PDB file of C-alpha atoms in Angstrom:
ATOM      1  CA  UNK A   1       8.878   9.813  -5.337  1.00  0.00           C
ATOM      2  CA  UNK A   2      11.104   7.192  -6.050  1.00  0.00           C
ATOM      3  CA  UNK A   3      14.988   7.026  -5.676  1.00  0.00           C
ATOM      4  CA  UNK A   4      14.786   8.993  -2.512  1.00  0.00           C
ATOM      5  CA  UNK A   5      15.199   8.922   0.962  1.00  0.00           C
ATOM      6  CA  UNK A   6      12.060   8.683   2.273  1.00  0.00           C
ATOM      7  CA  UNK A   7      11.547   6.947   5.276  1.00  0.00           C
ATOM      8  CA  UNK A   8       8.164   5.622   6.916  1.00  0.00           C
ATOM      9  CA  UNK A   9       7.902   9.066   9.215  1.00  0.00           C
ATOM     10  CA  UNK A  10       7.560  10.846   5.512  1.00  0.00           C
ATOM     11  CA  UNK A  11       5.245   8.090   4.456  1.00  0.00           C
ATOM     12  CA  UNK A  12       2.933   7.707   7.113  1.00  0.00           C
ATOM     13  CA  UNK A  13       2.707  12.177   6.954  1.00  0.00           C
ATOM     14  CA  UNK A  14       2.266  12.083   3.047  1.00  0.00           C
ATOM     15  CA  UNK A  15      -0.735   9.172   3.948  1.00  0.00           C
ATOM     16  CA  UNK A  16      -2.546  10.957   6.255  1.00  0.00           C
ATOM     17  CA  UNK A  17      -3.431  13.711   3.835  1.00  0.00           C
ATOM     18  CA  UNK A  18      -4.044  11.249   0.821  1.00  0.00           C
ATOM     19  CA  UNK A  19      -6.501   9.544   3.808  1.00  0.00           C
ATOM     20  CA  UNK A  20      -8.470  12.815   3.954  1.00  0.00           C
ATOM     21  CA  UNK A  21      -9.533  13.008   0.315  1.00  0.00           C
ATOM     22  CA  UNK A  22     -12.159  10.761   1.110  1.00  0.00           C
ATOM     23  CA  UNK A  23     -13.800  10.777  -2.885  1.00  0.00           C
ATOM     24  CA  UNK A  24     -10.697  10.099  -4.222  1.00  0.00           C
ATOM     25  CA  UNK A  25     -11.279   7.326  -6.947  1.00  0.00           C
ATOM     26  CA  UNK A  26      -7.817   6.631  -8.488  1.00  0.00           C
ATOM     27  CA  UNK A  27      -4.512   6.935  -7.151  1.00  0.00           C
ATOM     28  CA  UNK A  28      -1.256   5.716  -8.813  1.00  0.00           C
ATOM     29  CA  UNK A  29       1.979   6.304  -6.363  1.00  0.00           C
ATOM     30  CA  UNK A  30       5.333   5.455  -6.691  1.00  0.00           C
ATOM     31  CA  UNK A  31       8.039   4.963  -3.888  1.00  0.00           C
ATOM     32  CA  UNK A  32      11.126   2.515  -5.346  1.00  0.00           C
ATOM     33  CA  UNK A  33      14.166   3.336  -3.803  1.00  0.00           C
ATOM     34  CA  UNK A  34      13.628   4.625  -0.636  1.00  0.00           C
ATOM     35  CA  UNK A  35      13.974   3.166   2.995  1.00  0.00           C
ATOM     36  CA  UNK A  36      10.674   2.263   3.351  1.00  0.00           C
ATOM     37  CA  UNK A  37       9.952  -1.020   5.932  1.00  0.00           C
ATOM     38  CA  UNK A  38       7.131  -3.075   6.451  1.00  0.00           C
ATOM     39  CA  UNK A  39       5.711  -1.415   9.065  1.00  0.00           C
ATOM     40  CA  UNK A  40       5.843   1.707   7.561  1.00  0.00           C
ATOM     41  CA  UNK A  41       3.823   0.066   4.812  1.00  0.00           C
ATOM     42  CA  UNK A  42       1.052  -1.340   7.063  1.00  0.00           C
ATOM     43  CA  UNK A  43       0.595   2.435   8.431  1.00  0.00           C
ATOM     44  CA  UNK A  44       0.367   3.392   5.099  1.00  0.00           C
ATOM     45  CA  UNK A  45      -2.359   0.331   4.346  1.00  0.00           C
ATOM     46  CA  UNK A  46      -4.295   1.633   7.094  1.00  0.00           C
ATOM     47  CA  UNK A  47      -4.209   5.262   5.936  1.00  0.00           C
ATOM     48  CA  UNK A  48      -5.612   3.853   2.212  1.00  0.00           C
ATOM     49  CA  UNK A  49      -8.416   2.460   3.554  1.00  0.00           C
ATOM     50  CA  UNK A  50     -10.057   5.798   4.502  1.00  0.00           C
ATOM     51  CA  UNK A  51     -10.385   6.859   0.767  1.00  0.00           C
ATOM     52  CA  UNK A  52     -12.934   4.472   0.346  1.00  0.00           C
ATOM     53  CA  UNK A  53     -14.452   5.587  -3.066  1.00  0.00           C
ATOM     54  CA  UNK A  54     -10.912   4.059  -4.821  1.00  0.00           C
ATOM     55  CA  UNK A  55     -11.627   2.037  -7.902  1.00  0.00           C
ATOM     56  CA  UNK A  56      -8.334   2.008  -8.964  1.00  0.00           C
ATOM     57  CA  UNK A  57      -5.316   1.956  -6.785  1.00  0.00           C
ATOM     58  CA  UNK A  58      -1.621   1.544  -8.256  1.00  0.00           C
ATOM     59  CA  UNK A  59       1.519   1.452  -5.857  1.00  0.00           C
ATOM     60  CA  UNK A  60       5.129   1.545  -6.736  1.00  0.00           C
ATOM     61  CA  UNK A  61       7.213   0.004  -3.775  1.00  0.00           C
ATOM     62  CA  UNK A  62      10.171  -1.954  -5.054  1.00  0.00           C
ATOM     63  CA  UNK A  63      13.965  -1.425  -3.915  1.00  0.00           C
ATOM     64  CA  UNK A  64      12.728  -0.529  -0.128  1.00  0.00           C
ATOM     65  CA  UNK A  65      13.578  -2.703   3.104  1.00  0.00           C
ATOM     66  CA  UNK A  66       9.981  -4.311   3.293  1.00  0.00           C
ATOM     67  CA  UNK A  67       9.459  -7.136   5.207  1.00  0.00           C
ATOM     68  CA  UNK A  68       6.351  -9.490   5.153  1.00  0.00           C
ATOM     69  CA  UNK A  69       5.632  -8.973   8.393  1.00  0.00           C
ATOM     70  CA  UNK A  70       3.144  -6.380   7.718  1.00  0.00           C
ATOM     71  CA  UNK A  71       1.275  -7.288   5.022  1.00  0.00           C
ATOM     72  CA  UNK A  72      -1.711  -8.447   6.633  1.00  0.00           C
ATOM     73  CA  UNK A  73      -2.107  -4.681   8.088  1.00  0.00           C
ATOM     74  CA  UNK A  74      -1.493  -3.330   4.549  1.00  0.00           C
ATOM     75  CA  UNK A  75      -3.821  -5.778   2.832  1.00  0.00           C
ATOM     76  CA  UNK A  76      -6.609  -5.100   5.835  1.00  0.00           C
ATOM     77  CA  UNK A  77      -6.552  -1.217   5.410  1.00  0.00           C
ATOM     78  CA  UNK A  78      -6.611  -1.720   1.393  1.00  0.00           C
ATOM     79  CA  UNK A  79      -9.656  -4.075   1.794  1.00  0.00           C
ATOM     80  CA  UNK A  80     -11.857  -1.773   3.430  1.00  0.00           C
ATOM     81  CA  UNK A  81     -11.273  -0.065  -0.316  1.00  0.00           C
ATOM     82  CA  UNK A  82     -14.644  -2.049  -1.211  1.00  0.00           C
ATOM     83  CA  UNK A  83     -14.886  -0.474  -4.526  1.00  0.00           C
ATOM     84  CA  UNK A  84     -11.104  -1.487  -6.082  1.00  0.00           C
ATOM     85  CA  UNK A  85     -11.703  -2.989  -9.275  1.00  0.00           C
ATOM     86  CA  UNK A  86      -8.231  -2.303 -10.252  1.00  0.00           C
ATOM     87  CA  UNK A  87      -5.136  -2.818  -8.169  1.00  0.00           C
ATOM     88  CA  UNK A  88      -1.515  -3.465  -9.060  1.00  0.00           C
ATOM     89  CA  UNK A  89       0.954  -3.236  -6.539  1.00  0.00           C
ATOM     90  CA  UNK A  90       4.624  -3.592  -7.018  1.00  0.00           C
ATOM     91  CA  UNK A  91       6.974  -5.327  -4.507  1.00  0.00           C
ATOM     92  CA  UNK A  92      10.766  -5.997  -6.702  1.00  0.00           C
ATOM     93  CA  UNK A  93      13.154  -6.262  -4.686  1.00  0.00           C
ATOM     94  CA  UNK A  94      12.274  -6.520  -1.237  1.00  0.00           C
ATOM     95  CA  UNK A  95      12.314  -8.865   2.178  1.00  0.00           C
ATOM     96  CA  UNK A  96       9.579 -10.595   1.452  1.00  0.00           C
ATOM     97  CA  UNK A  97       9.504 -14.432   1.623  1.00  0.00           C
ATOM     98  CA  UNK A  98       7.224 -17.655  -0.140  1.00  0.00           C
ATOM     99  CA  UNK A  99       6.034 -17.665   3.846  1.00  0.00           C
ATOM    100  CA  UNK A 100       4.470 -13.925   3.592  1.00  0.00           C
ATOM    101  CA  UNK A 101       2.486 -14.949   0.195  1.00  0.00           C
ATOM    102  CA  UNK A 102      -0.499 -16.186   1.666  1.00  0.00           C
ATOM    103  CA  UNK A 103      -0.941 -13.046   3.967  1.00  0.00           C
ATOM    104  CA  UNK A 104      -4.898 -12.061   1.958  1.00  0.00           C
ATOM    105  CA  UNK A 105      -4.159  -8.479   0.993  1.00  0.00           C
ATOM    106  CA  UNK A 106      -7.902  -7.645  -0.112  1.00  0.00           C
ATOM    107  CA  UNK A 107     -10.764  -9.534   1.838  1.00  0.00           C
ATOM    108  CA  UNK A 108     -13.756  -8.394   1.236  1.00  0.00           C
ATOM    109  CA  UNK A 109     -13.293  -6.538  -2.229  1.00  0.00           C
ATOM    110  CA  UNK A 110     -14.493  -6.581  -5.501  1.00  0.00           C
ATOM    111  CA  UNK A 111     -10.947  -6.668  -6.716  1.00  0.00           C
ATOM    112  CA  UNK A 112     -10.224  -8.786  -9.845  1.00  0.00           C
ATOM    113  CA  UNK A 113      -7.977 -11.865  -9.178  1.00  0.00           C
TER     114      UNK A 113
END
């Protein structure tokens, strides 16, 4: 989906299906290039954490207009993924900041570090 122009109202529809395929167990996206924001990624967190059989979770979001500011809402609804053993998420070219780094993105899991 990348190079588009989707925007978090897209985002947060496209999530709430993925949300409902509750044995989903891998799921690679990718969404450079869009107009994406940071809250629009912590709705989409939040929508995540209902497929909680993922063991592998892959997301593409470089080249949006995300901001740290909701990464603790992403990272909370990705947590309740309990299962991840694999995750590799992709932030290039953003508006995130050294301050938004700490923000714990996967409490709880098994995830490797």
């Amino acid at each position: 989906f990348g190079g588009n122009q989707i925007t978090g109202e897209h985002l947060g529809t496209f999530v709430e299906g993925i949300g409902r395929c509750a044995q989903l167990t891998k799921l690679e996206l990718g969404f450079g290039g869009n107009q994406i924001t940071g809250e629009h990624l912590g709705t989409f967190g939040e929508g995540i954490g209902r497929c909680t059989q993922l063991t592998k979770l892959e997301l593409y979001f470089g080249r949006n207009q995300i901001t740290g500011e909701h990464l603790g809402t992403f990272g909370e609804g990705i947590g309740r993924c309990t299962r991840l053993t694999n995750l590799k998420l992709y932030f290039a070219e953003n508006h995130i900041t050294g301050e938004h780094l700490g923000t714990p993105l996967v409490k709880g899991s098994d995830v490797v570090r």
